[in-house]
PDB file of C-alpha atoms in Angstrom:
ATOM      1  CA  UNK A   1       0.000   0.000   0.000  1.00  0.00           C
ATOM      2  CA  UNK A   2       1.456   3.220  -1.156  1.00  0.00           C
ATOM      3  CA  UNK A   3      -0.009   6.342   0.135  1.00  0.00           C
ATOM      4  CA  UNK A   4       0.985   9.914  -1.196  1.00  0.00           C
ATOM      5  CA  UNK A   5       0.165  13.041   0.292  1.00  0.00           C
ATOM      6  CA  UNK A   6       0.995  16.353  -1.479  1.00  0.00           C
ATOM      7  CA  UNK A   7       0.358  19.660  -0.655  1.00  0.00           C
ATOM      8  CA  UNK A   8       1.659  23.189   0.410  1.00  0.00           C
ATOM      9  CA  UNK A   9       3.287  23.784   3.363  1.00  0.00           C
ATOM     10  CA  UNK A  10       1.133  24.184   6.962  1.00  0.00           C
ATOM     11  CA  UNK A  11      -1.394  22.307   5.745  1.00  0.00           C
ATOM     12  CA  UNK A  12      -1.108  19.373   8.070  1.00  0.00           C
ATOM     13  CA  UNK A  13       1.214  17.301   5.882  1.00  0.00           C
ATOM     14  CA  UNK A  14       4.223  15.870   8.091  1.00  0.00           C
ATOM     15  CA  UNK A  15       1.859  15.252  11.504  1.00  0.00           C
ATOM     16  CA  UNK A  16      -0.936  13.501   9.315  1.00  0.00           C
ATOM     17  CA  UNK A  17       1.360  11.528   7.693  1.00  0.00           C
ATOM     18  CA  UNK A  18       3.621  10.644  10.711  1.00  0.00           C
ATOM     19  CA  UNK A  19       0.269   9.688  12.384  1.00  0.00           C
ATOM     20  CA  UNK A  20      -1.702   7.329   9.797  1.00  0.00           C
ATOM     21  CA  UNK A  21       0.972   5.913   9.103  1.00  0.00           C
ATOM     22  CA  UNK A  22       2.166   4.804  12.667  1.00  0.00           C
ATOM     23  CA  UNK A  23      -1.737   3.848  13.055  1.00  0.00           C
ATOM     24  CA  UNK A  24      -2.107   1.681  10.134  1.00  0.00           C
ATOM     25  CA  UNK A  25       1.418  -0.162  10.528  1.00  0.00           C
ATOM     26  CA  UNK A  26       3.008   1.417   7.476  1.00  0.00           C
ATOM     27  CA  UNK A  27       6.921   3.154   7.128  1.00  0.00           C
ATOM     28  CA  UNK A  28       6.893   6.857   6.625  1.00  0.00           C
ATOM     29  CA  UNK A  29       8.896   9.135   4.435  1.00  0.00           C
ATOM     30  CA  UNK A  30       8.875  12.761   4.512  1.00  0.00           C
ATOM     31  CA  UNK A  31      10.300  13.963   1.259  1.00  0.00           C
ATOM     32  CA  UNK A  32      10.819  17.792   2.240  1.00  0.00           C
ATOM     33  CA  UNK A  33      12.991  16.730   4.435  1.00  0.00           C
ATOM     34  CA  UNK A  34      15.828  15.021   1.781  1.00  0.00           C
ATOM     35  CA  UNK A  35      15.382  18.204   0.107  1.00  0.00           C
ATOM     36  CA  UNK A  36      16.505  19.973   2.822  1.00  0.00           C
ATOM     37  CA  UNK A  37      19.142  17.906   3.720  1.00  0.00           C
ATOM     38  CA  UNK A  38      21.026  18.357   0.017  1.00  0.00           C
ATOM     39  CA  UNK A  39      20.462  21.821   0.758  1.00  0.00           C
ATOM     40  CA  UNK A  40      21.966  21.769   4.205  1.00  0.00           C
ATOM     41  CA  UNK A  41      24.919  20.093   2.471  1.00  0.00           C
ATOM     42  CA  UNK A  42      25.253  22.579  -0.371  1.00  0.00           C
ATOM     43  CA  UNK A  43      25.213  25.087   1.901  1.00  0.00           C
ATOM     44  CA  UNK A  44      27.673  24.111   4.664  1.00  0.00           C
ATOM     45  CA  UNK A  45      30.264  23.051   1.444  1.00  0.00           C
ATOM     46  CA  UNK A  46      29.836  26.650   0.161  1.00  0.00           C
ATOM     47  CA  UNK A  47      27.879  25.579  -3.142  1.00  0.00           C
ATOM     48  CA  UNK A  48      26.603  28.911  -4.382  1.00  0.00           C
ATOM     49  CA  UNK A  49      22.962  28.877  -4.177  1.00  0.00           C
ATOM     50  CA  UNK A  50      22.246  31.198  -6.888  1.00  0.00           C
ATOM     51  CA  UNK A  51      24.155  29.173  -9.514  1.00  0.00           C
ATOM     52  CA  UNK A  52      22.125  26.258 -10.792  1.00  0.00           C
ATOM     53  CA  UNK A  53      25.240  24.576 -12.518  1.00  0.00           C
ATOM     54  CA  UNK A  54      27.384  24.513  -9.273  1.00  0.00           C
ATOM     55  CA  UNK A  55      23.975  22.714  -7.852  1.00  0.00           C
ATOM     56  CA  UNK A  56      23.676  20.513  -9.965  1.00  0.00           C
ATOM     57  CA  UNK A  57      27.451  19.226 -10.152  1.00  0.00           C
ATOM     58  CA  UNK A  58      27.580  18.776  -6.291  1.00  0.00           C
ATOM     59  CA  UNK A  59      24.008  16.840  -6.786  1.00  0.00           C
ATOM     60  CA  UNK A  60      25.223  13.724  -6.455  1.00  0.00           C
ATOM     61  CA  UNK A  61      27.947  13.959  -3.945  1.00  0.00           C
ATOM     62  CA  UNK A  62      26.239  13.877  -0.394  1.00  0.00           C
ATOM     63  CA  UNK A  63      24.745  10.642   1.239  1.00  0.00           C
ATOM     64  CA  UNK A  64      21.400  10.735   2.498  1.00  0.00           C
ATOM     65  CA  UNK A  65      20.048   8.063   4.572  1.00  0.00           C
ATOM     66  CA  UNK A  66      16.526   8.110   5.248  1.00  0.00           C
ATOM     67  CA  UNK A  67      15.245   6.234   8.365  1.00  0.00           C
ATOM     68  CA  UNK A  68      11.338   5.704   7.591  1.00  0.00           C
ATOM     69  CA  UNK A  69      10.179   4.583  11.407  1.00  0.00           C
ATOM     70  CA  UNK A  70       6.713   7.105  11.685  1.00  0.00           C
ATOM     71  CA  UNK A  71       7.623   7.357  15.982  1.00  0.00           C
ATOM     72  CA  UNK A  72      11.181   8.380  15.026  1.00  0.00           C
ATOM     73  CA  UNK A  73      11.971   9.166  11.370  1.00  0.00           C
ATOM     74  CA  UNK A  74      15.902   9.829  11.050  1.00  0.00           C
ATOM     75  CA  UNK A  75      17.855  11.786   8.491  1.00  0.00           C
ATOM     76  CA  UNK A  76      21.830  11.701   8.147  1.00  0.00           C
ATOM     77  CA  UNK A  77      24.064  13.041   5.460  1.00  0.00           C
ATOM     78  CA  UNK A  78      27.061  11.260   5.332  1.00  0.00           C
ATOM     79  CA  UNK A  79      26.660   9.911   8.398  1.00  0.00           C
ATOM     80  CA  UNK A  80      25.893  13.450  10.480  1.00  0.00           C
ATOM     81  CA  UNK A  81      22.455  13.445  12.086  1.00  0.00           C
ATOM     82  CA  UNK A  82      20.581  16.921  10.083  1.00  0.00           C
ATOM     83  CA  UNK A  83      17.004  16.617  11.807  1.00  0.00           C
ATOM     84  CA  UNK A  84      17.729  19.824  13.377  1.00  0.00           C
ATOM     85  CA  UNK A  85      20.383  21.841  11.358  1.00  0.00           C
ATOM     86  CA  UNK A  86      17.331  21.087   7.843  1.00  0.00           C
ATOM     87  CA  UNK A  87      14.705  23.046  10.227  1.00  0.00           C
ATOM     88  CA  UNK A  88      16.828  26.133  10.700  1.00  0.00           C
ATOM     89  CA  UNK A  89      15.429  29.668   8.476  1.00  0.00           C
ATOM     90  CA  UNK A  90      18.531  29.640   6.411  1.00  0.00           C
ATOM     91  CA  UNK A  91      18.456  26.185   4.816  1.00  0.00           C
ATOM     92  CA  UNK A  92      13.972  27.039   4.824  1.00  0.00           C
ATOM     93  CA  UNK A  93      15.034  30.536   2.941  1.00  0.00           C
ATOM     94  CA  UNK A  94      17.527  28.342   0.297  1.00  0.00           C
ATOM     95  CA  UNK A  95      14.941  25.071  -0.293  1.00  0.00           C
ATOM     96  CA  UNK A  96      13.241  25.870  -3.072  1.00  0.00           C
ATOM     97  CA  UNK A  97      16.204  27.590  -5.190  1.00  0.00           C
ATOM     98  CA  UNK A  98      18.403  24.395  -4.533  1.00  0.00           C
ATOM     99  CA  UNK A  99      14.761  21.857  -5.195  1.00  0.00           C
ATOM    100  CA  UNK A 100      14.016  23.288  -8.340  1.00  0.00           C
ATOM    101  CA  UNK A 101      17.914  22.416 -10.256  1.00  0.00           C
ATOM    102  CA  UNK A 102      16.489  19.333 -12.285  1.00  0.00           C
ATOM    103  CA  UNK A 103      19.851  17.655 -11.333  1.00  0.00           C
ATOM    104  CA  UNK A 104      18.840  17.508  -7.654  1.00  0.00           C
ATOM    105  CA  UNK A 105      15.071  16.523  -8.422  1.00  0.00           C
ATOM    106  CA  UNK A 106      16.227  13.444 -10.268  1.00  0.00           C
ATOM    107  CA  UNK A 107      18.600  12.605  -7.873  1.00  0.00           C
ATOM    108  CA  UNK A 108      16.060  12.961  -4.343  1.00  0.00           C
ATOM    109  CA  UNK A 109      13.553  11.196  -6.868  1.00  0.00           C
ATOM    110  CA  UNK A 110      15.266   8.096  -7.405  1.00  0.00           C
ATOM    111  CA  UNK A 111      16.117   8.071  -3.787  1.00  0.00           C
ATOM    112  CA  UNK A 112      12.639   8.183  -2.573  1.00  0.00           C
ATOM    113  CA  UNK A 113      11.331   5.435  -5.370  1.00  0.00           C
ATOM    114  CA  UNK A 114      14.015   3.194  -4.355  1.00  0.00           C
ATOM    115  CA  UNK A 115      12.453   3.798  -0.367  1.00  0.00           C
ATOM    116  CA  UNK A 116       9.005   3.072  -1.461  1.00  0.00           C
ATOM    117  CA  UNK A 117       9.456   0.059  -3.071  1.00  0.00           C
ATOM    118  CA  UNK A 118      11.578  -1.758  -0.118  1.00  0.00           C
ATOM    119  CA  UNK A 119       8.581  -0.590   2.572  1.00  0.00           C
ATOM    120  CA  UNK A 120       7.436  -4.131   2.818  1.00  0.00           C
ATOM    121  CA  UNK A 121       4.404  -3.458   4.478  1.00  0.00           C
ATOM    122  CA  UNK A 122       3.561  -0.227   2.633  1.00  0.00           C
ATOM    123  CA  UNK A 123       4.240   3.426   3.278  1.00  0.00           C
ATOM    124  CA  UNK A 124       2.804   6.921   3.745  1.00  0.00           C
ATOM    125  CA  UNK A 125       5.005   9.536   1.606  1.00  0.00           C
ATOM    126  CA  UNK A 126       4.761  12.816   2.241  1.00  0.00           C
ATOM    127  CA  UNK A 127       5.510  15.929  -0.377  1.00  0.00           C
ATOM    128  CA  UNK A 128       4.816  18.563  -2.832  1.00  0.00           C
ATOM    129  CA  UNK A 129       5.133  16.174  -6.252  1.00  0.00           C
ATOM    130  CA  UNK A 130       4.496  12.651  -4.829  1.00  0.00           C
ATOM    131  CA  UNK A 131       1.139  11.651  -6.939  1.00  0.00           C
ATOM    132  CA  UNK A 132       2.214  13.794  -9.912  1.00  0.00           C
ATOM    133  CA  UNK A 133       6.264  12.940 -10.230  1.00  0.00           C
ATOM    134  CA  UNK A 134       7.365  10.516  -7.724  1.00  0.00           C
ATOM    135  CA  UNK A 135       4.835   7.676  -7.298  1.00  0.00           C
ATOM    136  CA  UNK A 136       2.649   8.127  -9.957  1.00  0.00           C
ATOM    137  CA  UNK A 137       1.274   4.847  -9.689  1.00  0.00           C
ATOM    138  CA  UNK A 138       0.410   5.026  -5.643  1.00  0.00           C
ATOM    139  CA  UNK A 139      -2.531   2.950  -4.293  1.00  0.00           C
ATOM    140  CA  UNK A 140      -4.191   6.387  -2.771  1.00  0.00           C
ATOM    141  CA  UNK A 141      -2.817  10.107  -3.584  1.00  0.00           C
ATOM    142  CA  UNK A 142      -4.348  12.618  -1.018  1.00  0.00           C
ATOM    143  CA  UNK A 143      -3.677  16.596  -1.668  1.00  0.00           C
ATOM    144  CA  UNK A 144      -4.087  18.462   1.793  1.00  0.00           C
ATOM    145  CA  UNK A 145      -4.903  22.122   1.442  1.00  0.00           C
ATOM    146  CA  UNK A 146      -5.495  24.679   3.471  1.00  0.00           C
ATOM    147  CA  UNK A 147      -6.089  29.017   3.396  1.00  0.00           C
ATOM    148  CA  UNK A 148      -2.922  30.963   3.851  1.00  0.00           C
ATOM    149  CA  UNK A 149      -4.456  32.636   7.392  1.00  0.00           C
ATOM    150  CA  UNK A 150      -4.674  28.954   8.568  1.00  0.00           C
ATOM    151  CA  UNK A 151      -1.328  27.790   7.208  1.00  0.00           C
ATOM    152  CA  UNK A 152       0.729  30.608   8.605  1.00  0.00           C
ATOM    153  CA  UNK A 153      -0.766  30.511  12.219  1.00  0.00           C
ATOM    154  CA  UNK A 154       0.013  26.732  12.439  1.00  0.00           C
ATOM    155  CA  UNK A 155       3.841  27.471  10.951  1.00  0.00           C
ATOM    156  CA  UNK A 156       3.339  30.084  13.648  1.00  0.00           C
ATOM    157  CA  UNK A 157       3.078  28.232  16.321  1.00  0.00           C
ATOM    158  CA  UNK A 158       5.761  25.663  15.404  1.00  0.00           C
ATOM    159  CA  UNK A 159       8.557  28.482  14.659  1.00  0.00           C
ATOM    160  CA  UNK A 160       8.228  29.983  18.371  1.00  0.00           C
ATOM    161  CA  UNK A 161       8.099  33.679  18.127  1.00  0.00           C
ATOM    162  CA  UNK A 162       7.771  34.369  14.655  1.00  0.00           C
ATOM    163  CA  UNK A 163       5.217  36.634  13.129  1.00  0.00           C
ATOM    164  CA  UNK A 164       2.248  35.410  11.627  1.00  0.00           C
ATOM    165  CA  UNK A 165       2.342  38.123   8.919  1.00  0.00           C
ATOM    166  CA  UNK A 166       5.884  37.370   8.080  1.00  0.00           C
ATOM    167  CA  UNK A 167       5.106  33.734   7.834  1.00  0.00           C
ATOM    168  CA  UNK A 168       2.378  34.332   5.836  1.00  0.00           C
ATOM    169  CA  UNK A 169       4.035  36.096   2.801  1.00  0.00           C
ATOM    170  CA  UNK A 170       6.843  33.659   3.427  1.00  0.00           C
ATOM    171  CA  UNK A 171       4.629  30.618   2.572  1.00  0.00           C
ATOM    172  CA  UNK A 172       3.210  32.454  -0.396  1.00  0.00           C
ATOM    173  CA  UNK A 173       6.300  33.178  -1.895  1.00  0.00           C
ATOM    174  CA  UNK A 174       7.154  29.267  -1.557  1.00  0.00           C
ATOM    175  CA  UNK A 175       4.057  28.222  -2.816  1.00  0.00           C
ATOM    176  CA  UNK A 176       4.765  30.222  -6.026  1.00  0.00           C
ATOM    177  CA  UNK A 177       8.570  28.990  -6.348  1.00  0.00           C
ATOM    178  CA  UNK A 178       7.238  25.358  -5.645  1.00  0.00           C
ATOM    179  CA  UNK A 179       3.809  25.913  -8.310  1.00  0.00           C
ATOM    180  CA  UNK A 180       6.084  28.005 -11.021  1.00  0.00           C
ATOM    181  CA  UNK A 181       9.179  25.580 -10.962  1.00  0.00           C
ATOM    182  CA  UNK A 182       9.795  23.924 -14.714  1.00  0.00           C
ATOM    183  CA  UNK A 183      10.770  20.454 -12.622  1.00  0.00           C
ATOM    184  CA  UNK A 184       8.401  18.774 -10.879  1.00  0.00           C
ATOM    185  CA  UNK A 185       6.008  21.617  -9.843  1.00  0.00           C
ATOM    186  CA  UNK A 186       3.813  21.355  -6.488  1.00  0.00           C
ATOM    187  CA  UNK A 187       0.439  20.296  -8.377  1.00  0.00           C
ATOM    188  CA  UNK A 188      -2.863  18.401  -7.592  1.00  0.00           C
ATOM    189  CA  UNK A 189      -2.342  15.028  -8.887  1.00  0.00           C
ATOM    190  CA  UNK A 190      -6.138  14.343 -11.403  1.00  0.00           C
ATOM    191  CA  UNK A 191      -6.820  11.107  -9.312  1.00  0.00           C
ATOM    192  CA  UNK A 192      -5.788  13.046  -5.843  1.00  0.00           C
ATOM    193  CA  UNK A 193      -8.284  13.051  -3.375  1.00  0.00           C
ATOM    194  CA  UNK A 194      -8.417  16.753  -2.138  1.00  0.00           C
ATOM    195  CA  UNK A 195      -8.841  17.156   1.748  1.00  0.00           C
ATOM    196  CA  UNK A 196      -9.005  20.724   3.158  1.00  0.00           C
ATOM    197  CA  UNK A 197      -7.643  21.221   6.299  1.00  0.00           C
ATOM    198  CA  UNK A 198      -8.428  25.175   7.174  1.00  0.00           C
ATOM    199  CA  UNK A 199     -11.446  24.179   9.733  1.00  0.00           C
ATOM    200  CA  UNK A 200     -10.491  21.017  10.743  1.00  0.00           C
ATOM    201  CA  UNK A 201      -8.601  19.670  14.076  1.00  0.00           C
ATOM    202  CA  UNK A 202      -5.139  17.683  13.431  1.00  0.00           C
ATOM    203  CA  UNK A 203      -7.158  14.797  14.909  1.00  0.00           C
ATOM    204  CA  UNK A 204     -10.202  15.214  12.218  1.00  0.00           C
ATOM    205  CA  UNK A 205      -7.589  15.192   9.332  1.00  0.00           C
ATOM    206  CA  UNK A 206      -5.976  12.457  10.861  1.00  0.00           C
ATOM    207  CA  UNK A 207      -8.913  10.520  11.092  1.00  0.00           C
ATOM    208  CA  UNK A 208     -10.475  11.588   7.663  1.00  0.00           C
ATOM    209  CA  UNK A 209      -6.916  10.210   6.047  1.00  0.00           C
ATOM    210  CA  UNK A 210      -7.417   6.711   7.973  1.00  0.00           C
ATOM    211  CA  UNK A 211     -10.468   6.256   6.240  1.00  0.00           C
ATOM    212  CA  UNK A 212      -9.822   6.884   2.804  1.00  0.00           C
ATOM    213  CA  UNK A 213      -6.270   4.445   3.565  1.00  0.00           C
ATOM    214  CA  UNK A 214      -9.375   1.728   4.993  1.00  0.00           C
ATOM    215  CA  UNK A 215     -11.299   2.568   2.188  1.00  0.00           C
ATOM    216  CA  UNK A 216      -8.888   1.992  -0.653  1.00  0.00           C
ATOM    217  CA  UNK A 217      -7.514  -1.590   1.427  1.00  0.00           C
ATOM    218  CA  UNK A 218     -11.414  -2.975   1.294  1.00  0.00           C
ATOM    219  CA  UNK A 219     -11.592  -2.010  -1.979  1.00  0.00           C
ATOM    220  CA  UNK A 220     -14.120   0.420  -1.709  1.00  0.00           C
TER     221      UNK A 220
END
């Protein structure tokens, strides 16, 4: 069972998918997160993040090991444990410049195929271009969306002390990089099963995700 769920940013994305999948018993994968990581690299080697071509011949050089356990999903670059040095504002600021190098994309795609098809028991993947790019052929593609008011208050709350104005035009101006990119743009896949998330609870999406995974399983 292959489950993709796409979407922008604070829409519910990494806690849904970290929770259905540790309820139904499947692996997890949380794509954003390998793009950050090649970005953490190519910015602690001194790649130069405003030329594509220096991107895209570093592409291939770091290791990233994804570990796909939904209660404690790992990340390492050659060996260094990144889950907190990806989260920081200055490899968030330099994501989308470094994602959208078709070098990278290829590379991060063929890394996340070659995860999903050694889940033995299935697994929930989590991005912007899963049911369009990545896993075409998944079981169930879900698209989580949400209103930018609704998205910036939850990014909000999980960058302490930021300002919800601030993250606001901050997730707008990602959304367009991610929609406007020639490689893989964020996009509704035609067979995705949109889920809005603006007036719902974390549980309720949660819950409403679990039942389309049931669904699809009894062959509904």
């Amino acid at each position: 069972m292959i489950v993709a769920i796409d979407g922008p940013a604070g829409t519910g994305k990494s806690s849904t998918s970290k929770a259905v999948a540790a309820q139904l018993g499947l692996s997890y994968l949380d794509t954003g997160a390998q793009y950050r990581a090649i970005t953490w690299w190519m910015v602690s080697n001194g790649i130069d993040i405003d030329d594509p071509s220096a991107i895209a011949a570093a592409a291939g050089k770091p290791e990233i090991v994804s570990g796909t356990d939904p209660q404690g999903p790992t990340i390492t670059v050659d060996g260094v444990d990144v889950a907190g040095p990806i989260r920081t504002q200055e490899v968030s600021s330099k994501v989308s410049a470094v994602s959208a190098v078709p070098e990278v994309r290829t590379r991060i795609t063929e890394l996340q195929r070659s995860i999903a098809a050694s889940a033995a028991l299935g697994i929930v993947v989590e991005g912007r271009d899963i049911g369009t790019t990545v896993l075409p052929d998944a079981d169930l593609k879900i698209f989580l969306t949400a209103s930018p008011e609704a998205r910036a208050a939850r990014r909000s709350g999980e960058l302490k002390g930021s300002d919800v104005h601030s993250t606001r035009e901050a997730l707008i101006k990602r959304d367009a990089a991610d929609s406007s990119r020639k490689a893989s743009p964020l996009a509704k896949a035609d067979d995705a099963v949109e889920v809005d998330t603006t007036e719902l609870t974390l549980a309720q999406v949660i819950e409403c995700v679990v039942t389309l995974v049931e669904e699809k399983r009894a062959g509904k």
